[in-house]
XYZ file of C-alpha atoms in Angstrom:
444
model
C 109.252 129.520 118.716
C 111.400 127.483 121.054
C 113.928 130.171 122.015
C 114.971 132.297 124.983
C 111.532 133.892 125.003
C 109.707 130.575 124.964
C 107.154 129.178 127.400
C 109.583 129.090 130.356
C 110.472 132.763 129.823
C 106.819 133.749 129.581
C 106.017 131.732 132.687
C 108.764 133.541 134.621
C 107.322 136.918 133.614
C 103.789 135.845 134.513
C 104.915 134.579 137.929
C 106.807 137.818 138.541
C 103.746 139.901 137.707
C 101.595 137.740 139.969
C 103.938 138.263 142.912
C 104.314 141.986 142.200
C 100.523 142.377 142.338
C 100.153 140.459 145.593
C 102.967 142.503 147.130
C 101.193 145.701 146.015
C 98.028 144.731 147.896
C 95.866 142.832 145.394
C 93.555 140.262 146.935
C 93.415 138.103 143.796
C 95.346 138.128 140.535
C 95.131 136.587 137.061
C 98.040 136.954 134.644
C 98.330 135.940 130.981
C 101.550 136.353 129.009
C 101.660 135.801 125.253
C 104.062 135.799 122.331
C 103.055 135.738 118.649
C 105.080 135.529 115.438
C 103.429 136.261 112.087
C 104.817 136.004 108.555
C 102.956 137.434 105.541
C 103.932 137.371 101.867
C 101.865 138.816 99.018
C 102.318 138.631 95.263
C 100.415 140.642 92.671
C 100.603 139.809 88.980
C 103.784 137.798 89.468
C 105.611 140.458 91.498
C 106.367 139.980 95.178
C 104.897 143.094 96.822
C 104.989 142.338 100.523
C 107.299 140.399 102.833
C 106.550 141.038 106.456
C 107.544 139.316 109.671
C 106.416 140.585 113.053
C 106.831 139.299 116.566
C 104.748 140.675 119.400
C 104.485 139.925 123.079
C 102.221 141.133 125.804
C 100.924 140.617 129.295
C 97.392 141.062 130.566
C 96.701 141.547 134.240
C 93.378 141.152 136.009
C 93.349 142.235 139.638
C 90.791 142.295 142.448
C 91.344 144.901 145.153
C 88.874 145.488 147.984
C 85.854 144.301 145.977
C 86.994 146.230 142.919
C 88.126 144.765 139.594
C 90.473 146.065 136.918
C 91.983 144.739 133.676
C 95.282 146.110 132.384
C 97.667 145.329 129.510
C 101.284 146.003 128.629
C 103.749 145.070 125.897
C 106.834 145.901 127.979
C 107.863 142.744 129.816
C 111.210 143.977 131.166
C 111.357 143.171 134.884
C 111.820 146.746 136.148
C 109.076 148.148 133.903
C 106.810 145.243 134.746
C 106.937 145.955 138.467
C 106.075 149.624 137.892
C 103.195 148.672 135.574
C 101.748 146.212 138.102
C 101.960 148.641 141.036
C 100.168 151.273 138.974
C 97.492 148.774 137.867
C 96.738 147.765 141.458
C 96.575 151.412 142.543
C 94.216 152.341 139.684
C 91.961 149.362 140.396
C 91.653 150.384 144.026
C 90.121 153.689 142.891
C 87.318 152.068 140.872
C 83.716 151.499 141.988
C 83.099 148.159 143.759
C 81.479 145.368 141.736
C 80.507 142.409 143.951
C 79.722 140.236 140.915
C 83.294 140.505 139.620
C 85.180 137.709 141.339
C 88.079 135.477 140.399
C 86.767 132.148 139.042
C 86.169 129.383 141.553
C 89.082 126.884 141.405
C 86.586 124.047 141.002
C 86.002 125.303 137.439
C 89.644 124.521 136.599
C 89.162 120.832 137.329
C 88.625 118.142 134.709
C 90.874 119.643 132.048
C 90.993 117.293 129.064
C 94.257 115.489 128.289
C 93.338 115.048 124.611
C 96.128 116.118 122.263
C 94.411 118.870 120.286
C 97.329 119.049 117.807
C 97.281 122.850 117.803
C 100.985 123.238 116.992
C 102.754 122.116 113.837
C 106.541 122.673 114.040
C 106.657 122.614 110.220
C 105.016 126.058 110.129
C 108.018 127.720 111.769
C 110.344 125.729 109.518
C 108.811 126.937 106.244
C 111.465 128.554 104.065
C 110.969 131.751 102.097
C 111.503 129.678 98.951
C 108.554 127.415 99.778
C 106.290 130.358 100.486
C 107.254 132.023 97.202
C 106.713 128.734 95.351
C 103.138 128.605 96.662
C 102.603 132.204 95.578
C 103.901 131.525 92.087
C 101.731 128.420 91.758
C 98.648 130.472 92.604
C 99.622 133.335 90.309
C 100.328 130.995 87.388
C 96.908 129.401 87.807
C 95.085 132.723 87.342
C 97.033 133.776 84.265
C 94.852 133.749 81.179
C 91.624 134.228 83.117
C 89.203 136.054 80.797
C 88.588 139.706 81.685
C 91.263 139.656 84.406
C 92.182 143.108 85.761
C 94.320 142.092 88.723
C 95.046 139.128 90.966
C 96.576 139.017 94.412
C 97.841 135.929 96.240
C 99.077 135.611 99.811
C 100.676 133.146 102.203
C 100.176 133.898 105.886
C 101.297 132.000 108.953
C 101.343 132.467 112.675
C 102.741 130.744 115.740
C 101.786 131.681 119.245
C 102.247 130.666 122.836
C 100.396 131.683 125.950
C 100.952 131.161 129.672
C 98.398 131.882 132.398
C 98.691 131.790 136.202
C 96.448 132.919 139.031
C 96.619 133.588 142.746
C 94.123 130.784 143.420
C 96.032 127.961 141.811
C 95.514 128.085 138.067
C 98.451 127.308 135.797
C 98.354 126.525 132.101
C 100.144 127.027 128.798
C 99.303 126.522 125.130
C 101.134 126.692 121.803
C 99.473 126.927 118.406
C 100.133 127.527 114.735
C 98.210 128.349 111.573
C 98.956 128.555 107.858
C 96.763 130.076 105.112
C 96.807 130.415 101.335
C 94.548 132.836 99.483
C 93.936 134.354 96.060
C 91.584 137.185 95.107
C 90.743 138.529 91.645
C 89.152 141.590 90.094
C 87.543 141.134 86.678
C 86.160 143.467 84.021
C 82.404 143.387 83.468
C 80.055 145.541 81.465
C 80.418 149.286 81.956
C 82.237 150.179 85.155
C 81.428 146.954 86.996
C 84.432 145.285 88.590
C 83.299 142.003 90.153
C 85.657 140.514 92.717
C 85.987 137.049 94.127
C 88.446 134.945 96.027
C 89.158 131.825 98.008
C 91.234 131.078 101.067
C 92.102 127.828 102.788
C 94.257 126.756 105.682
C 94.441 125.260 109.120
C 96.677 124.440 112.044
C 99.072 122.187 110.101
C 100.851 122.416 106.777
C 99.278 119.070 105.898
C 95.832 120.719 106.203
C 96.537 122.846 103.113
C 95.110 122.018 99.702
C 97.360 122.412 96.672
C 98.164 126.079 96.037
C 96.982 125.851 92.417
C 93.647 124.426 93.626
C 93.147 127.476 95.865
C 93.672 129.813 92.913
C 91.474 127.686 90.641
C 88.586 127.971 93.075
C 89.155 131.729 93.346
C 88.964 132.032 89.554
C 85.724 130.071 89.459
C 84.038 132.146 92.161
C 85.143 135.453 90.659
C 84.120 134.419 87.120
C 80.677 133.375 88.314
C 79.959 136.990 89.222
C 80.555 138.321 85.698
C 77.293 139.236 83.996
C 75.174 138.908 87.124
C 71.997 140.938 87.451
C 69.008 141.245 89.715
C 66.790 138.209 89.913
C 63.034 138.361 90.132
C 61.307 139.301 93.371
C 59.952 136.106 94.880
C 58.959 134.274 98.028
C 60.818 131.046 97.401
C 63.329 128.414 98.490
C 66.763 129.647 99.563
C 69.781 127.351 99.595
C 72.807 128.835 101.347
C 76.291 127.710 100.314
C 78.421 126.289 103.187
C 80.852 129.225 102.983
C 77.979 131.691 103.393
C 75.920 129.779 105.953
C 78.118 130.825 108.833
C 76.869 134.402 108.758
C 73.287 133.362 109.429
C 74.215 130.916 112.172
C 76.559 133.429 113.816
C 73.747 135.954 113.827
C 71.600 133.407 115.593
C 74.237 132.525 118.204
C 75.960 135.863 118.824
C 73.191 137.079 121.187
C 73.493 133.832 123.198
C 75.886 135.644 125.541
C 75.192 136.093 129.220
C 76.147 139.761 128.999
C 73.708 140.399 126.144
C 70.880 138.657 127.985
C 71.595 140.503 131.246
C 71.646 143.864 129.454
C 68.420 143.164 127.556
C 70.172 143.098 124.157
C 69.452 139.509 123.151
C 66.615 137.945 121.189
C 67.119 134.872 123.397
C 66.031 136.691 126.528
C 62.984 134.844 127.945
C 63.370 132.149 125.253
C 66.030 129.889 126.814
C 64.835 126.277 126.621
C 61.808 127.147 124.481
C 61.363 125.620 121.010
C 61.317 128.581 118.619
C 63.236 127.371 115.532
C 63.395 124.228 113.407
C 64.665 121.136 115.235
C 66.787 120.367 112.161
C 69.486 122.744 113.363
C 71.650 121.181 116.064
C 74.744 123.041 117.248
C 77.386 122.172 119.833
C 80.228 124.412 120.946
C 83.149 121.981 121.010
C 86.561 123.280 122.133
C 88.095 119.791 121.881
C 88.033 119.352 118.096
C 91.459 118.050 117.083
C 93.215 120.778 115.031
C 90.141 122.997 115.390
C 90.743 126.664 114.660
C 89.259 127.674 118.032
C 90.142 124.572 120.033
C 91.564 125.077 123.516
C 92.133 123.145 126.764
C 90.635 125.993 128.819
C 89.075 129.406 128.217
C 90.422 132.816 129.247
C 89.101 132.329 132.777
C 90.710 128.906 133.117
C 87.382 127.059 132.881
C 88.203 123.533 131.721
C 87.092 123.021 128.129
C 84.187 120.705 127.457
C 81.489 120.437 124.757
C 78.538 122.765 125.360
C 75.186 121.883 123.727
C 73.628 125.014 122.251
C 70.732 124.326 119.874
C 68.725 121.113 120.059
C 65.046 120.269 119.477
C 64.444 123.815 118.265
C 65.584 125.444 121.517
C 68.666 127.181 122.870
C 69.737 125.161 125.916
C 72.807 127.058 127.127
C 74.277 130.547 127.113
C 77.912 131.548 126.961
C 78.324 132.466 130.613
C 81.460 133.920 132.169
C 81.694 133.730 135.934
C 80.624 137.376 136.208
C 77.445 137.122 134.144
C 76.621 133.721 135.555
C 76.560 135.385 138.976
C 74.500 138.319 137.716
C 71.947 135.919 136.187
C 72.070 133.432 139.094
C 73.208 130.680 136.725
C 76.156 128.261 136.495
C 79.212 129.375 134.489
C 79.753 127.586 131.175
C 82.364 129.588 129.265
C 82.503 133.245 128.405
C 83.418 132.919 124.716
C 82.720 130.646 121.738
C 85.128 128.017 120.463
C 84.329 125.700 117.525
C 80.605 125.850 116.754
C 79.813 122.510 115.125
C 76.544 121.824 113.290
C 75.260 118.271 113.051
C 75.323 117.498 109.303
C 72.509 116.058 107.229
C 72.616 113.463 104.449
C 72.811 115.417 101.155
C 75.471 117.778 99.833
C 74.981 121.084 98.025
C 74.633 119.621 94.535
C 72.052 117.094 95.678
C 70.074 119.842 97.423
C 70.116 121.996 94.286
C 69.077 119.017 92.178
C 66.040 118.478 94.399
C 64.882 122.128 94.092
C 62.568 123.069 91.239
C 62.812 126.829 91.797
C 64.632 129.140 94.179
C 67.917 130.941 94.786
C 71.358 129.692 95.794
C 73.118 132.252 98.018
C 76.907 132.071 97.709
C 77.778 135.337 99.470
C 76.522 138.436 101.248
C 76.714 142.057 100.139
C 76.510 144.117 103.307
C 73.470 144.311 105.522
C 72.792 144.304 109.238
C 71.071 142.400 112.035
C 69.569 143.614 115.310
C 70.647 141.126 118.030
C 67.875 142.309 120.346
C 65.042 141.386 117.985
C 66.677 139.201 115.327
C 65.443 141.477 112.531
C 67.833 141.555 109.569
C 68.371 142.838 106.059
C 71.168 141.338 103.936
C 72.298 141.905 100.375
C 72.891 138.607 98.564
C 74.640 137.205 95.521
C 74.479 133.769 93.975
C 72.398 131.934 91.376
C 68.812 131.441 90.369
C 67.745 127.783 90.505
C 65.392 126.344 87.937
C 64.522 122.674 87.519
C 67.340 121.542 89.780
C 70.089 123.531 88.035
C 71.901 126.837 88.373
C 70.127 129.125 85.916
C 72.200 132.305 85.956
C 74.235 134.498 88.279
C 72.337 137.046 90.379
C 73.339 139.960 92.590
C 72.039 143.265 93.917
C 69.198 141.448 95.676
C 68.098 141.570 99.303
C 66.476 139.317 101.828
C 64.765 140.728 104.898
C 63.051 139.188 107.876
C 63.744 137.828 111.336
C 66.393 135.225 112.119
C 64.211 133.264 114.518
C 61.448 133.222 111.934
C 63.702 132.209 109.060
C 65.305 129.406 111.079
C 61.829 128.203 111.959
C 61.519 127.557 108.202
C 64.812 125.651 107.931
C 63.900 122.641 105.823
C 67.195 120.743 105.551
C 70.814 120.791 106.670
C 73.482 119.601 104.244
C 76.215 117.020 104.683
C 79.055 119.372 103.694
C 80.342 121.507 106.604
C 82.734 124.309 105.639
C 86.208 123.231 106.846
C 87.996 126.600 106.927
C 86.459 128.268 109.941
C 85.559 127.890 113.590
C 81.879 127.710 112.674
C 81.433 124.587 110.569
C 78.261 125.353 108.676
C 77.028 123.010 105.935
C 74.571 123.954 103.197
C 71.265 125.215 104.577
C 67.840 125.059 102.900
C 65.087 127.490 103.894
C 61.525 127.658 102.603
C 59.426 130.757 101.887
C 62.175 133.369 101.985
C 61.347 136.812 100.633
C 63.814 137.997 97.953
C 63.637 141.570 96.683
C 64.819 141.975 93.111
C 63.002 143.124 89.971
C 59.465 142.590 88.794
């Protein structure tokens, strides 16, 4: 995306908006300008059904006027329209109620920005030809042909490249460029009666070299979809639960989502009054690390300009830090950390999924979730599950239409082991997880 609307062009627009706001009477200003290009191709049963390319740009403006704060957005970056938009934004902000806790971040928080090359941009992504993308699609589609009971199969190649520039009235200046590339295949199969089990797999990363072979993506999709054919309810039991790395993220996200300063301040977090207290198993250790090379949520700074640095979250059974923007840090009389998650990295254990299954005499392996909900204020949850029964260290049959219920703090108190196999295709790198005494509702 190195063209006339590249980083220099975005920076010019951001600087213009900053000056327009100061001229209109704003006391402080924060401007972010972005540009994103996305390319998506889809193929179904060997026929190319979708070819889409879209480029978007936008500017977000945060202004402080007489103790009042306002956030405004526009997609029209033409100079004359931009000045009108900014004047209107400053005027509207001046009519809002004062909020003394809403202040522009202290410049000291911008200091110490890492100079590590995070390798967020791969020029090869923008250089991919339509022929290469179609070749990947055909490789995935050919791999699924001949799958027993196949009703339909869909494959896609998606990529994105983006750049962002941010400037502020109190000295912040920064820019980032990033890319991503993804391959995916999903299948629908025929089962008994009107059952239509579905399954799929997707893989990708920041760089083209992060991709597995296209045929391997489709092969995994076929395996996961086929495993759901013939599944039925397992027996009701209070037993061991092993959670597949791809599925583990949902449980850990549920645990960490309420670790937000805003949720704690508003009384909507199960971590309220528990910060620093040991309430779960010490086997789960999590760090928020924005400096993972090629990480899907890596960044040199957050959306307030706070310099990126690793943030310890869970250790020794306790939550040691909250995600704290400058606003909620002030409301809670705490020190700002960062207002939003980046890469949430779990310290791995010593055994992978197969070894964990082999060491389990009886239980269930959860490979996916079928709906459900969680209350972030209490941690109470109810999730539908699918996966396999485990008997004598082996998968003993596919199961579905089962539920687990309980409380996340309670279930993580019974975390018995963490696997050595973190899921690579997400910002939350969860390995296999083993829990004891989990209540499954099925039949019998």
